[in-house]
Coordinates of C-alpha atoms in Angstrom, one line a residue:
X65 CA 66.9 39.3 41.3
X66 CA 67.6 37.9 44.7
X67 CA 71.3 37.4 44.0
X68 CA 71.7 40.9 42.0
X69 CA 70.4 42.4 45.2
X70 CA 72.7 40.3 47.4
X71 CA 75.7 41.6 45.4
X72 CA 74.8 45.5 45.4
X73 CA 74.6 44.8 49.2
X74 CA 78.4 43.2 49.4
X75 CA 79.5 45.8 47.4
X76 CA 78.1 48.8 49.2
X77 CA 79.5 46.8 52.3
X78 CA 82.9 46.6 51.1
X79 CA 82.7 50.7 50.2
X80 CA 82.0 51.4 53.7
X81 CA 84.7 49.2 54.9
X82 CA 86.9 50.7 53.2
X83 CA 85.9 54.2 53.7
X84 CA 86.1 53.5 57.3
X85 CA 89.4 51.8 56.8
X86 CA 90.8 55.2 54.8
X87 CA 89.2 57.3 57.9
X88 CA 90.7 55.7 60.5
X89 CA 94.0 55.7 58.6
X90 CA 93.9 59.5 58.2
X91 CA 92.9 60.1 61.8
X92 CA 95.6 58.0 63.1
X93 CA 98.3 59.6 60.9
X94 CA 97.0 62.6 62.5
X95 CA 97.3 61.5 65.5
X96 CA 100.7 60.1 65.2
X97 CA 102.3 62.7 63.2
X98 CA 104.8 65.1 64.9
X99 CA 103.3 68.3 66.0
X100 CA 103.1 71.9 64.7
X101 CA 104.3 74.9 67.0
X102 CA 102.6 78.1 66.5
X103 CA 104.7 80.5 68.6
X104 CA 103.2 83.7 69.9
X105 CA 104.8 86.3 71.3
X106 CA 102.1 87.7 74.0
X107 CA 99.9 86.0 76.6
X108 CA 97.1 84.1 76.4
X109 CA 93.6 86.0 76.0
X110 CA 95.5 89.0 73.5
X111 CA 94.4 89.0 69.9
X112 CA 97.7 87.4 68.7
X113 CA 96.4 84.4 71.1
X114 CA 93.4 84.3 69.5
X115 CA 94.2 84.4 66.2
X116 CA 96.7 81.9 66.7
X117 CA 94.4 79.2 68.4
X118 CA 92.1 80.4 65.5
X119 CA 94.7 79.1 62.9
X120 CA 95.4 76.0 64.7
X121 CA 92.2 74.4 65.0
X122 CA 91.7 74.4 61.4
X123 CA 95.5 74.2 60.0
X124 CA 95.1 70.9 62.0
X125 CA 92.9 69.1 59.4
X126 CA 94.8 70.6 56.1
X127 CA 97.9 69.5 56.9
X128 CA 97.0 66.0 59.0
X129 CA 99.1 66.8 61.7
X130 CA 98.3 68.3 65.8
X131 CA 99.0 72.1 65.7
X132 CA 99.6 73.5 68.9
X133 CA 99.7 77.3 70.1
X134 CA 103.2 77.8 72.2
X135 CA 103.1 80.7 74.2
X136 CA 106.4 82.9 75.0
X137 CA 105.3 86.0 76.2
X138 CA 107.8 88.9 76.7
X139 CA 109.8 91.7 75.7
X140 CA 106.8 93.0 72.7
X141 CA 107.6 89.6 71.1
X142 CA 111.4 89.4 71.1
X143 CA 111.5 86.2 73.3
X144 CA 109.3 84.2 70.9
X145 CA 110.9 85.6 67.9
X146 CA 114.4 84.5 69.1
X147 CA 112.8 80.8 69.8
X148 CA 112.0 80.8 65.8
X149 CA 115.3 81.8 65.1
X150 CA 116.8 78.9 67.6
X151 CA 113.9 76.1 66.1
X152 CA 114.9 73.0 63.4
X153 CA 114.3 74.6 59.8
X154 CA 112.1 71.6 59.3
X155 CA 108.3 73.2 58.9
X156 CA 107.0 72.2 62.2
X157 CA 107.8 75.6 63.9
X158 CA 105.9 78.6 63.0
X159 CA 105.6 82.2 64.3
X160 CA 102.7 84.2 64.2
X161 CA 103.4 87.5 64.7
X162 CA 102.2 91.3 63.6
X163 CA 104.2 94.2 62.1
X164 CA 105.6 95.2 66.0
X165 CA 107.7 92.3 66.4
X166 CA 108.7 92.2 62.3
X167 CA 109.0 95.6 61.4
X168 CA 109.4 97.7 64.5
X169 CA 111.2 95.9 67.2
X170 CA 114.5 96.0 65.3
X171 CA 114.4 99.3 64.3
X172 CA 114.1 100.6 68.0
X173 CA 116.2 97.7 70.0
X174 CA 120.2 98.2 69.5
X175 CA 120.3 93.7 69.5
X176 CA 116.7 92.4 69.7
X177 CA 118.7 88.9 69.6
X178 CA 117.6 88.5 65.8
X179 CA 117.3 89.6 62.3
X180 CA 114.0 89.3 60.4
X181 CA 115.4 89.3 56.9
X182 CA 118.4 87.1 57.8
X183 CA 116.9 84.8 60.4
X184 CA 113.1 84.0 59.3
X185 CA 111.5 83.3 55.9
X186 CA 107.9 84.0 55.5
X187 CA 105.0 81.8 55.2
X188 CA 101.4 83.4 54.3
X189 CA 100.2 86.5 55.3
X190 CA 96.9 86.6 57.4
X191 CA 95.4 89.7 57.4
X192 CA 95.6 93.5 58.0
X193 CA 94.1 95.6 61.3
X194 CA 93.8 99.0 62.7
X195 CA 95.4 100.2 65.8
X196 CA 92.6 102.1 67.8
X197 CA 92.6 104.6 70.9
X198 CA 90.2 103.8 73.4
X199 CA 89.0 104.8 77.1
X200 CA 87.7 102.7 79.7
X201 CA 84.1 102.7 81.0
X202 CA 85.2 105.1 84.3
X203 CA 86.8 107.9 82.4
X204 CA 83.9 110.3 81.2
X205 CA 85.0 111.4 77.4
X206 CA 82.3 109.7 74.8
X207 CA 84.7 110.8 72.3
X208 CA 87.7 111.6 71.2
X209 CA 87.3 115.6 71.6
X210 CA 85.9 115.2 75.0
X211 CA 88.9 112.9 76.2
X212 CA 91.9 115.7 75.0
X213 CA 89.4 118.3 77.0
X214 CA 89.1 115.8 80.1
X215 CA 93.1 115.4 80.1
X216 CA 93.6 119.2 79.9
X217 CA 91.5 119.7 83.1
X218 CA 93.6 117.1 85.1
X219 CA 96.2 119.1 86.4
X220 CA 98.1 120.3 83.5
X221 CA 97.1 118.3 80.4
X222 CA 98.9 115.3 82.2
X223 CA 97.8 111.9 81.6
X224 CA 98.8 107.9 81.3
X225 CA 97.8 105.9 78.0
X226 CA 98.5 102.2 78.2
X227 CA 100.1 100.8 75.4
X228 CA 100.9 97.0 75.0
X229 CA 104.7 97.0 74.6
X230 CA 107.4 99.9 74.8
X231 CA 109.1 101.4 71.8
X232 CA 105.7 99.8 69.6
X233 CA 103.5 101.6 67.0
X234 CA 101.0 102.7 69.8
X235 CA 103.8 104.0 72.0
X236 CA 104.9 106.5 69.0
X237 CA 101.2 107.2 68.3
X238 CA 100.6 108.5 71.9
X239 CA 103.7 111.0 71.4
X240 CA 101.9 112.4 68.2
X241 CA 98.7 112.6 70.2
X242 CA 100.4 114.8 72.8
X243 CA 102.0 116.8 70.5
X244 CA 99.3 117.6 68.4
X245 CA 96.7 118.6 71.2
X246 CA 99.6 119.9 73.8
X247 CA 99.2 117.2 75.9
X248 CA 101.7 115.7 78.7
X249 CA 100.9 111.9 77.7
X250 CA 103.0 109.4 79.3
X251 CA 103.2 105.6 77.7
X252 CA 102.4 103.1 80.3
X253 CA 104.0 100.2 78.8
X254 CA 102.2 96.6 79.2
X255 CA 103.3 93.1 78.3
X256 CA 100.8 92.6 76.4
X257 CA 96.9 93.7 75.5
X258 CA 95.4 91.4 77.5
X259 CA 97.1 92.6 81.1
X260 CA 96.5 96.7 79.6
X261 CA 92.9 95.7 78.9
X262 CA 92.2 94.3 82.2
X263 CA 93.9 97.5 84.0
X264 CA 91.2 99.2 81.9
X265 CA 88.3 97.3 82.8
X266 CA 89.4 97.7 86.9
X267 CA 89.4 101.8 85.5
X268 CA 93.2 101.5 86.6
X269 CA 93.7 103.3 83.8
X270 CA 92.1 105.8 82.1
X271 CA 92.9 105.3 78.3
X272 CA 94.6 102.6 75.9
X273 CA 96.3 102.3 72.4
X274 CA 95.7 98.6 70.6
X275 CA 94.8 96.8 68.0
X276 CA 90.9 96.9 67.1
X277 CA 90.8 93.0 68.2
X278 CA 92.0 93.9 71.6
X279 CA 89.4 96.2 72.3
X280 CA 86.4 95.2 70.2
X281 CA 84.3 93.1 72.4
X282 CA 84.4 95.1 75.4
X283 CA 83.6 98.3 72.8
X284 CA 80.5 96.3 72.2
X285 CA 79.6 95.6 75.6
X286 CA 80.3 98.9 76.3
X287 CA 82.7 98.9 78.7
X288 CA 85.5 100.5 77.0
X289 CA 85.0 103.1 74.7
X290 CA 87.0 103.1 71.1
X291 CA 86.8 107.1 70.6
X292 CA 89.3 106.8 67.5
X293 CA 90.9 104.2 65.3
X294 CA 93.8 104.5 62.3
X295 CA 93.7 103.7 58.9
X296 CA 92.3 105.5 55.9
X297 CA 88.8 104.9 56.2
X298 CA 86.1 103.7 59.4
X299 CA 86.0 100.3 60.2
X300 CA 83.1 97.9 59.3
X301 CA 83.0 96.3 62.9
X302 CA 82.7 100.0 64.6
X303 CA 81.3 102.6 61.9
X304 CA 80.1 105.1 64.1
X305 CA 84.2 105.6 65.3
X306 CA 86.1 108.0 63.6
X307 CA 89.7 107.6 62.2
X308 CA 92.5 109.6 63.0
X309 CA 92.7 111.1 59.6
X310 CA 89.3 112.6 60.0
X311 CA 90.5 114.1 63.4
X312 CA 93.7 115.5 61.9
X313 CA 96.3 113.6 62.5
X314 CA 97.7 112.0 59.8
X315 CA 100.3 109.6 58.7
X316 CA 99.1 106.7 60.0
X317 CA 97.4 105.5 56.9
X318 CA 99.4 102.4 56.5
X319 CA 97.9 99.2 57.9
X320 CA 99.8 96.8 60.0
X321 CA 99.4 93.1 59.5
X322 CA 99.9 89.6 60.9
X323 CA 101.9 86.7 59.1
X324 CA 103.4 83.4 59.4
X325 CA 106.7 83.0 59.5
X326 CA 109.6 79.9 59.7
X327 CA 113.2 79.8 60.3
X328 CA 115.4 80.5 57.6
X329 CA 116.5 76.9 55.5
X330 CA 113.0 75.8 56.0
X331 CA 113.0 73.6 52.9
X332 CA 110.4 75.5 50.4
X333 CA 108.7 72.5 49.6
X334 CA 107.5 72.5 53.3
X335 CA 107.0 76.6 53.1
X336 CA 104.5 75.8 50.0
X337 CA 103.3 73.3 51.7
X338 CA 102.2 75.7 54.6
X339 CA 101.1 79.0 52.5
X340 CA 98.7 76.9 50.9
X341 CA 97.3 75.2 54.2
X342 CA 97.0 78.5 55.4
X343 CA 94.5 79.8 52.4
X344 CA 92.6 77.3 52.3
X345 CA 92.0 78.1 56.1
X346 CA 91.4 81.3 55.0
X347 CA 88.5 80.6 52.8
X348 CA 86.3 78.7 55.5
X349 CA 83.5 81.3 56.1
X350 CA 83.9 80.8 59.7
X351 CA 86.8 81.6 60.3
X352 CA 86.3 84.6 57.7
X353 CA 83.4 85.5 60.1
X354 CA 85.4 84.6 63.6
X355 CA 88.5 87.5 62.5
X356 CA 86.2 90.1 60.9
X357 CA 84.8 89.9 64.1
X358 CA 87.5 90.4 66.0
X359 CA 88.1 93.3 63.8
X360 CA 90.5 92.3 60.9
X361 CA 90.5 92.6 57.4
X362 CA 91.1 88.8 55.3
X363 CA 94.4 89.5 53.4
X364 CA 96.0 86.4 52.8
X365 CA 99.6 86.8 51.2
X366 CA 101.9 84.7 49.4
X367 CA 105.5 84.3 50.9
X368 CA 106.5 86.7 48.2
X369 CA 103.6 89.3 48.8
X370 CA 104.6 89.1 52.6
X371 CA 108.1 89.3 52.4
X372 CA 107.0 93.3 50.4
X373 CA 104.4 94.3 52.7
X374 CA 107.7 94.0 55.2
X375 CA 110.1 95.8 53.8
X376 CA 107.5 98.3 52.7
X377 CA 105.9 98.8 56.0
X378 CA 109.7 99.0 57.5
X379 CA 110.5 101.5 55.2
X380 CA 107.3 103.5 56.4
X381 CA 108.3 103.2 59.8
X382 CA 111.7 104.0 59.8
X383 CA 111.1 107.3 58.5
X384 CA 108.5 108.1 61.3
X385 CA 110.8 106.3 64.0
X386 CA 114.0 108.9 62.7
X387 CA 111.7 111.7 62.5
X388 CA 110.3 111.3 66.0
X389 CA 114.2 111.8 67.7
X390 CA 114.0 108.0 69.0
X391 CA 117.2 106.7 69.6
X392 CA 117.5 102.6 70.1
X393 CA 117.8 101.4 73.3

């Protein structure tokens, strides 16, 4: 008996030896293997950012490797989109970006310095958000009626509406708005949410276009207001906030999204590699949780599925961008 008991005891001994041994091999591959770079094309503290930083703390343990966030804010995302373009197709540079940078930017710059389609292969699609239209916590309009009737009483219908990069989805939304209601709206370009939301916080400005994620905490803490958001129905994070449609202006039905993307000749064993990483991420409920409250909707997307929410969302926005008069500067 004595001996049986003795040899169930060596044997459970070497088990955890060697389960130690197999985790301090995996953690020092980790530790050893070459980096991932998740680009992002806006400062710290902006929903990209945190989406991105999201994505790397998990993406770290499915794929054994450090992932890092790589910040290269400018330009409404050109100047991290053009660092993709320059990076090693080898898998270990990725760029996180929404539709602006994907599907607008080159359809309003004459040579943003790259081509989507020609220049970047997708990874995995992320998810899908709303752009909203919000006020900060000095301007007194608790809705969206009240703010078009607060403009028209300044002097003329004249007003500024920050938006977080020129020539952007928000930027054309704003010219609708003043069209519709006979308003003299001006975009106040930013570079960036996070620099746009601060200005509204300090009341430096009196009104904002963004993505739900930008605005959604201070909504809650009720220091800006979201009087209106886009999309074809209200949004589960902010119920009580109208959408456009319901207000009349329509169009705007379409959802934008975020993906993953890697420079074109990244080898597709590596891009597989990557799109499955990513939903797996995607199923951990708390990182579900963490980006429906930040106001998304999950919608992970093969590289396939990606690649036709682009060109269909291009399409989309090509005829609003014509229609508008816009010429690319």
């Amino acid at each position: 008996m004595l001996s049986s008991r003795r040899t169930l005891l060596a044997r459970a001994l070497r088990c955890a030896g060697a389960l130690a041994a197999g985790l301090a091999l995996s953690t020092a591959m980790a530790q050893t293997a070459k980096p991932v770079r998740i680009l992002v094309g806006f400062p710290a503290g902006g929903g990209s950012d945190a989406i991105a930083r999201l994505l790397a703390d998990k993406l770290k343990d499915q794929i054994q490797a450090p992932v890092v966030v790589d910040n290269r804010p400018g330009a409404g995302g050109q100047i991290a989109a053009q660092a993709l373009k320059g990076a090693p197709a080898d898998g270990r540079t990725l760029f996180l970006s929404h539709d602006h940078t994907i599907s607008i930017l080159p359809l309003v710059t004459r040579n943003p310095g790259y081509e989507p389609v020609r220049d970047f292969v997708p990874v995995a699609g992320i998810a899908t958000f709303v752009n909203a239209f919000a006020v900060s916590g000095g301007t007194p309009a608790p809705n969206f009626g009240a703010y078009v009737d607060w403009v028209k009483a300044q002097g003329g219908g004249k007003g500024a509406v920050g938006i977080p990069a020129p020539a952007s989805t928000p930027e054309f939304l704003v010219q609708l708005i003043g069209q519709k209601y006979q308003l003299d709206l001006v975009a106040a370009p930013y570079r960036g949410s996070a620099p746009m939301v601060a200005d509204m916080l300090g009341n430096q400005i009196a009104a904002g276009v963004g993505s739900v994620q930008d605005f959604i905490e201070n909504h809650k803490a009720g220091k800006i207001r979201v009087v209106a958001v886009l999309g074809g129905k209200r949004q589960a994070a902010m119920p009580e906030v109208p959408t456009f449609s319901e207000l009349g202006l329509k169009g705007f039905e379409d959802l934008p999204y975020y993906g993953l993307y890697a420079p074109k000749g990244t080898p597709q064993r590596e891009l597989n590699r990557l799109s499955v990483a990513v939903s797996k991420v995607l199923l951990l409920p708390e990182v579900r949780k963490q980006l429906t409250d930040l106001g998304l909707t999950m919608d992970y997307m093969t590289q396939q599925q990606l690649a036709a929410r682009e060109r269909a969302y291009t399409q989309a926005w090509t005829r609003i961008i014509q229609g508008s008069g816009f010429q690319p500067q």
